Coordinates of N, CA and C in Angstrom, one line a residue:
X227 N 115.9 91.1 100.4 CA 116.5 92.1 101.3 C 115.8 93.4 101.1
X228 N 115.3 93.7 100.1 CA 115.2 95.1 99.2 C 113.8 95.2 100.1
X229 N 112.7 94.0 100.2 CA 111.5 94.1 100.5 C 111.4 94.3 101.9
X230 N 112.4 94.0 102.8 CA 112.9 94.0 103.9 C 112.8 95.5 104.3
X231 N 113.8 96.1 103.7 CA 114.4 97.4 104.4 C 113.0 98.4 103.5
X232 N 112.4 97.9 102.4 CA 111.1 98.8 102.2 C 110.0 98.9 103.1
X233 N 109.5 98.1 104.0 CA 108.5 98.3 104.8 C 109.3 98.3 106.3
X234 N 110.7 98.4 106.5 CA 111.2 99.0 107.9 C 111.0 99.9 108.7
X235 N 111.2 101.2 107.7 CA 110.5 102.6 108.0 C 108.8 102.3 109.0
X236 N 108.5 101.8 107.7 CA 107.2 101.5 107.8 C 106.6 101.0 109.8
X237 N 107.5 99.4 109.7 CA 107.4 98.8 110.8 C 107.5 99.5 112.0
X238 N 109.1 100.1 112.0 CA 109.3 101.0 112.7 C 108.5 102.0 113.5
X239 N 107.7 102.2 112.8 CA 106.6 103.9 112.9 C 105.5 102.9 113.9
X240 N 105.1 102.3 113.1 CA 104.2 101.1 113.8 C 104.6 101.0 115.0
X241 N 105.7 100.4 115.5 CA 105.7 100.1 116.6 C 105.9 101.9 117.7
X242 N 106.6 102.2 117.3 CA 106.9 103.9 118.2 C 105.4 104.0 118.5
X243 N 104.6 104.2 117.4 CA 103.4 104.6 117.3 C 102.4 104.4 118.7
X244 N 102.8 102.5 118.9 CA 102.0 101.8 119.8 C 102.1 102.0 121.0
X245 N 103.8 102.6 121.1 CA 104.2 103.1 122.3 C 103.7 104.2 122.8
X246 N 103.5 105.0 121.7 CA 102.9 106.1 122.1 C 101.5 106.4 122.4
X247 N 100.7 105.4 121.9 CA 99.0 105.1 121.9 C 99.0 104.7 123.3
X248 N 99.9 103.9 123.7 CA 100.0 102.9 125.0 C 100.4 104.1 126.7
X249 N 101.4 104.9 125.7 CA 101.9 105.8 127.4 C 100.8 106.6 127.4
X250 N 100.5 107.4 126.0 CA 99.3 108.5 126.7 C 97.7 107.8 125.9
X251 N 97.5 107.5 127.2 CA 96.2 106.7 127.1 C 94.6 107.5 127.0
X252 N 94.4 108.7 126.9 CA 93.6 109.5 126.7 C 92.8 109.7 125.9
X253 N 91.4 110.0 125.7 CA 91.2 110.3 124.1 C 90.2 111.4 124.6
X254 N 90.7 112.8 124.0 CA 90.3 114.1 123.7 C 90.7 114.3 122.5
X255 N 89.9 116.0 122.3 CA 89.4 115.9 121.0 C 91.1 115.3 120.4
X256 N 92.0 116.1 120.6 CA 93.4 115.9 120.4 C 94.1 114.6 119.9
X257 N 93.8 114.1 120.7 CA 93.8 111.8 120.6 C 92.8 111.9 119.5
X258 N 91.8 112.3 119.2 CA 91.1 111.4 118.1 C 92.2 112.1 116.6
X259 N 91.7 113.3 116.8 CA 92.5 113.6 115.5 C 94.1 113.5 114.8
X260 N 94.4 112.8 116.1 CA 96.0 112.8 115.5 C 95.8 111.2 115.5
X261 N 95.1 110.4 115.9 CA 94.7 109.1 115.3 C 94.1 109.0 114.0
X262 N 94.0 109.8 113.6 CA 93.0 110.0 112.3 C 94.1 110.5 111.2
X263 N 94.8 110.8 111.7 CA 95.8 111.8 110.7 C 97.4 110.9 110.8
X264 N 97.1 110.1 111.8 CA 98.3 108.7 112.0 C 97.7 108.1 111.2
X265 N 95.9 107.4 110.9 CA 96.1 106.4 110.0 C 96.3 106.5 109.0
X266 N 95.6 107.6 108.3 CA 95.6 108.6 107.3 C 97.1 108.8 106.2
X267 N 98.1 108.7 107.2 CA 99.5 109.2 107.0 C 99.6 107.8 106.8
X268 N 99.7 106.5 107.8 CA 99.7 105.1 107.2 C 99.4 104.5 105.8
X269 N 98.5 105.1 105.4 CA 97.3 104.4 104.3 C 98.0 105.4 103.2
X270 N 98.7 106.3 103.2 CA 98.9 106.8 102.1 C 100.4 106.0 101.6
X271 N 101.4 106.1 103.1 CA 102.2 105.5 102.9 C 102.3 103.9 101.8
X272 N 101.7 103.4 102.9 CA 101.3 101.7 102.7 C 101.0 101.7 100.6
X273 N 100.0 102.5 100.6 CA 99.4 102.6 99.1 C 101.1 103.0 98.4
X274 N 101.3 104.0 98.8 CA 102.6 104.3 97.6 C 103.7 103.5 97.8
X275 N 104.0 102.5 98.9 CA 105.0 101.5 98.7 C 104.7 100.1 97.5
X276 N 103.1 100.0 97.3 CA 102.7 99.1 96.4 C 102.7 99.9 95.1
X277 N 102.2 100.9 95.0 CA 102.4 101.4 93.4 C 103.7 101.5 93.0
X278 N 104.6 101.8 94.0 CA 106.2 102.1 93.6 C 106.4 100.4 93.3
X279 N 105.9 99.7 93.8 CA 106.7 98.1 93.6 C 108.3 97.6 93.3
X280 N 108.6 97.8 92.3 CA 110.2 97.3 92.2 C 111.0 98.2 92.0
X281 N 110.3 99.8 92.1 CA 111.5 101.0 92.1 C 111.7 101.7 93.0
X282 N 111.4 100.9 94.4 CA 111.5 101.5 95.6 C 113.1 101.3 96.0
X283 N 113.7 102.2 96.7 CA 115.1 102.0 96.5 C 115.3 103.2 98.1
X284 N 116.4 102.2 99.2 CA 116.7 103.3 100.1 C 117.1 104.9 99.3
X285 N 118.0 104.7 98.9 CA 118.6 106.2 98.4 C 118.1 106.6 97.0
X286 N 117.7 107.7 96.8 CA 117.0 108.2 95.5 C 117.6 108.5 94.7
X287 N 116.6 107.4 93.1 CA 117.3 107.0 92.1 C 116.3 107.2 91.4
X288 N 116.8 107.3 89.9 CA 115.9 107.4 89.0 C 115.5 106.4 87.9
X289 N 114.8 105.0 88.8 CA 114.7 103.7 87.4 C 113.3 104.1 86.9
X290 N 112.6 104.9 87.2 CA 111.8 105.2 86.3 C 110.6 105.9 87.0
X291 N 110.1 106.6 85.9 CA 109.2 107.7 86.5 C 107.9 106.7 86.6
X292 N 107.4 106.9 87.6 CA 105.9 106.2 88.3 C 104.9 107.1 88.4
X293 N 104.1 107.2 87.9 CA 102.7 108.2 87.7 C 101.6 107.6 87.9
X294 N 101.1 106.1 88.2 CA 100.4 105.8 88.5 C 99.5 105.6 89.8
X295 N 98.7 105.0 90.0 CA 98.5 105.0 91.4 C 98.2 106.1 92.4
X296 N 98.9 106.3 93.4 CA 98.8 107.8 94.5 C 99.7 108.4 93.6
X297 N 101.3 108.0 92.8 CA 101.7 108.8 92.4 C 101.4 109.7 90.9
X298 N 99.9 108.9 90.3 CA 99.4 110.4 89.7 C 98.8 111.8 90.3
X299 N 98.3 111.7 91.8 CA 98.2 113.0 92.6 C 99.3 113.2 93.2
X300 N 100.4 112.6 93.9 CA 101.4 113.3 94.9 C 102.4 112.6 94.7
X301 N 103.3 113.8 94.1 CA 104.5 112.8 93.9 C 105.7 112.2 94.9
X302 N 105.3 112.7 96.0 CA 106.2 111.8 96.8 C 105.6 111.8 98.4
X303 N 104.2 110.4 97.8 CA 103.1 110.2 99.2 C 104.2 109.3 100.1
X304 N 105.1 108.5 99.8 CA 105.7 107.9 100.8 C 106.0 109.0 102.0
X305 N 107.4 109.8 101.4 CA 107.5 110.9 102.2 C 106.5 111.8 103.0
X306 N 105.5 111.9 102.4 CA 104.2 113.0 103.2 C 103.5 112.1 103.9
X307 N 103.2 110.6 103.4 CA 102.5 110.0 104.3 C 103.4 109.2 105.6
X308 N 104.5 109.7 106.0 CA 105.1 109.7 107.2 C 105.6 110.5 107.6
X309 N 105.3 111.9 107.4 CA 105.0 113.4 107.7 C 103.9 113.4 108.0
X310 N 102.9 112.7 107.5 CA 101.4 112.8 108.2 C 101.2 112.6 109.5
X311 N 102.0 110.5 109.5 CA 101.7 109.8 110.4 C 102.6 110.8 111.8
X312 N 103.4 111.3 111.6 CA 104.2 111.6 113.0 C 103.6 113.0 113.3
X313 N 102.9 113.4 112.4 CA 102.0 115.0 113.0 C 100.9 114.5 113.8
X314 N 100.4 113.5 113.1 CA 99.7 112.5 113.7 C 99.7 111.9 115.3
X315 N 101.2 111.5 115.4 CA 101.6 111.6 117.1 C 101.8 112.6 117.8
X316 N 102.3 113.7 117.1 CA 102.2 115.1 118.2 C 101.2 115.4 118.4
X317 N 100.1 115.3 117.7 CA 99.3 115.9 118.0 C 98.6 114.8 118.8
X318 N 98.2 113.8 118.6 CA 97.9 112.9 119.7 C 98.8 112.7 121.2
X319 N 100.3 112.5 121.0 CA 100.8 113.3 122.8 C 101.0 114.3 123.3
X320 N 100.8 115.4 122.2 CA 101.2 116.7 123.1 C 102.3 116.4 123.5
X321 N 103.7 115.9 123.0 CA 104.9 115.5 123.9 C 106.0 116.4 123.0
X322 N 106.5 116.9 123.8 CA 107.7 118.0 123.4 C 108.9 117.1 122.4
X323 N 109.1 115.9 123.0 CA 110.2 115.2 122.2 C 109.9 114.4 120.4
X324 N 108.2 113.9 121.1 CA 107.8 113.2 119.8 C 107.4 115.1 118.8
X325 N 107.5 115.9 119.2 CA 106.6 117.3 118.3 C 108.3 117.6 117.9
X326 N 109.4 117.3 118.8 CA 111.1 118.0 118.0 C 111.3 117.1 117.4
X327 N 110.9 115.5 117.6 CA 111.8 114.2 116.2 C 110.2 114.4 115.5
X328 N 109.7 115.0 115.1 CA 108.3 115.3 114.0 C 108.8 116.3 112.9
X329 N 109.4 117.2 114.0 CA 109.9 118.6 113.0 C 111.3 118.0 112.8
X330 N 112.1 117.5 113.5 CA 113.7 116.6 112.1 C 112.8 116.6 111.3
X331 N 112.2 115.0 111.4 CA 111.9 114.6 110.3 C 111.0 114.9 109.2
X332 N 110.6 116.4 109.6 CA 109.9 117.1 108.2 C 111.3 117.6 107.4
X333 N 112.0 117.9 108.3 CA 112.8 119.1 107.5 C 113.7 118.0 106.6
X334 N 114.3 116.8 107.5 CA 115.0 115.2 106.7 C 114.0 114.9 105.2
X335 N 112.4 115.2 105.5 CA 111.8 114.4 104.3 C 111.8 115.5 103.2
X336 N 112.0 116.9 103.3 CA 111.9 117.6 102.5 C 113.5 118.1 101.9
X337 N 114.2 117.6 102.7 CA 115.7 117.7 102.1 C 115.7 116.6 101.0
X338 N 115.2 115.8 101.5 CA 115.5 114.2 100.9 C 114.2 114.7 99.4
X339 N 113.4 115.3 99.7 CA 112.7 115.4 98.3 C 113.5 116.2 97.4
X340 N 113.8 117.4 97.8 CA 114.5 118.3 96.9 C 115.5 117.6 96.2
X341 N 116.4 116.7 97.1 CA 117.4 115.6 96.2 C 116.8 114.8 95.2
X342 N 115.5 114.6 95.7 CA 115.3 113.2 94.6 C 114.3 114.1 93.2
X343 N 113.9 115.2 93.6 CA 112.9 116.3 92.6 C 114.1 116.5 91.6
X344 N 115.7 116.8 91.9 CA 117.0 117.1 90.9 C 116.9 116.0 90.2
X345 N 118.1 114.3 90.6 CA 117.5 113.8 90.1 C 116.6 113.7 88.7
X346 N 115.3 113.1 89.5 CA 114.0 112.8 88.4 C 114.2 114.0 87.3
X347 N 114.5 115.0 87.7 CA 114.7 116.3 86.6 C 115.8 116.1 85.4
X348 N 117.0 115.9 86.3 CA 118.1 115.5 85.4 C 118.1 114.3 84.3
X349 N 117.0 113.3 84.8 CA 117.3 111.9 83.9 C 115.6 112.5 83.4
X350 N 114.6 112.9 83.8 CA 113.5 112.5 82.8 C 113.3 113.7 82.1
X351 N 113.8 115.2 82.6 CA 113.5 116.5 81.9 C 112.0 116.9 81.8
X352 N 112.0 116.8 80.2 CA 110.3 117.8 80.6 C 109.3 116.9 81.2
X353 N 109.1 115.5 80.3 CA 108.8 114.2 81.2 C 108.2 114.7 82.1
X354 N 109.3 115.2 83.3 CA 109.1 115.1 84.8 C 108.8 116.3 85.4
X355 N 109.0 117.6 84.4 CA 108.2 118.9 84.5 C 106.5 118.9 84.1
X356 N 106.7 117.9 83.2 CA 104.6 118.1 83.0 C 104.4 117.4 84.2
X357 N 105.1 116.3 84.9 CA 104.1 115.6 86.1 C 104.3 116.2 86.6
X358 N 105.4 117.3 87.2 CA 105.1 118.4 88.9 C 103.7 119.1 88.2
X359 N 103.5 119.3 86.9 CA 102.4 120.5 86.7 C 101.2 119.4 86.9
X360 N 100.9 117.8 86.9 CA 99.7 117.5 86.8 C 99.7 117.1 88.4
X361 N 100.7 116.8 89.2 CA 100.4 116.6 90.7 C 100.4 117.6 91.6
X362 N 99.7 117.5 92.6 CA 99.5 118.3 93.8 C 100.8 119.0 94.5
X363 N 101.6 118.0 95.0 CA 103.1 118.0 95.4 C 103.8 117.2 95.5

């Protein structure tokens, strides 16, 4: 079930995605680079759901701090790499609705970080202050 609801998000984006590749059929400069910046946002995702492996968890928890992989540069690529993929789509439709569910869900992934940055703080302490000093964000 767990492996299930980890790559949903995932699925989910995929398909919206195709919908959206499919209604605006175009390719200016605009279409290439938000295709570029969707796969981009994919590939980072996709990678940090394999390095996280068995500590991926819907709601944020602290079984253990993960520094390997994407998450020795960025500590929380899941989140940015589906902030990528949906800047990704606005900027490929130019569509007013997909550019306001882009900005929720920046402001959702960054609320949801600050929750999970407390947390990792509270259970790993300095631990978890040397890795914000050795990652990017």
């Amino acid at each position: 079930m767990k492996d299930r609801i980890k790559y949903l998000d995932l699925i989910i984006t995929i398909l919206i995605s195709l919908f959206i590749f499919a209604y605006f059929r175009s390719f200016n400069i605009h279409n290439i680079i938000g295709i570029i910046l969707f796969i981009i946002g994919l590939i980072i995702w996709l990678k940090a759901l394999f390095d996280l492996g068995d500590s991926f968890s819907v709601k944020p928890k602290s079984k253990r701090l993960i520094q390997r992989g994407i998450y020795s540069k960025l500590r929380h690529p899941i989140y940015y790499g589906a902030i990528l993929s949906f800047i990704g789509l606005s900027i490929y439709s130019l569509n007013l609705i997909v550019t306001l569910f882009t900005i929720f869900l920046i402001i959702k992934q960054e609320l949801r970080i600050k929750q999970e940055e407390n947390i990792l703080a509270k259970k790993f302490k300095k631990r978890y202050i040397d890795y914000k000093k050795e990652t990017w964000f």
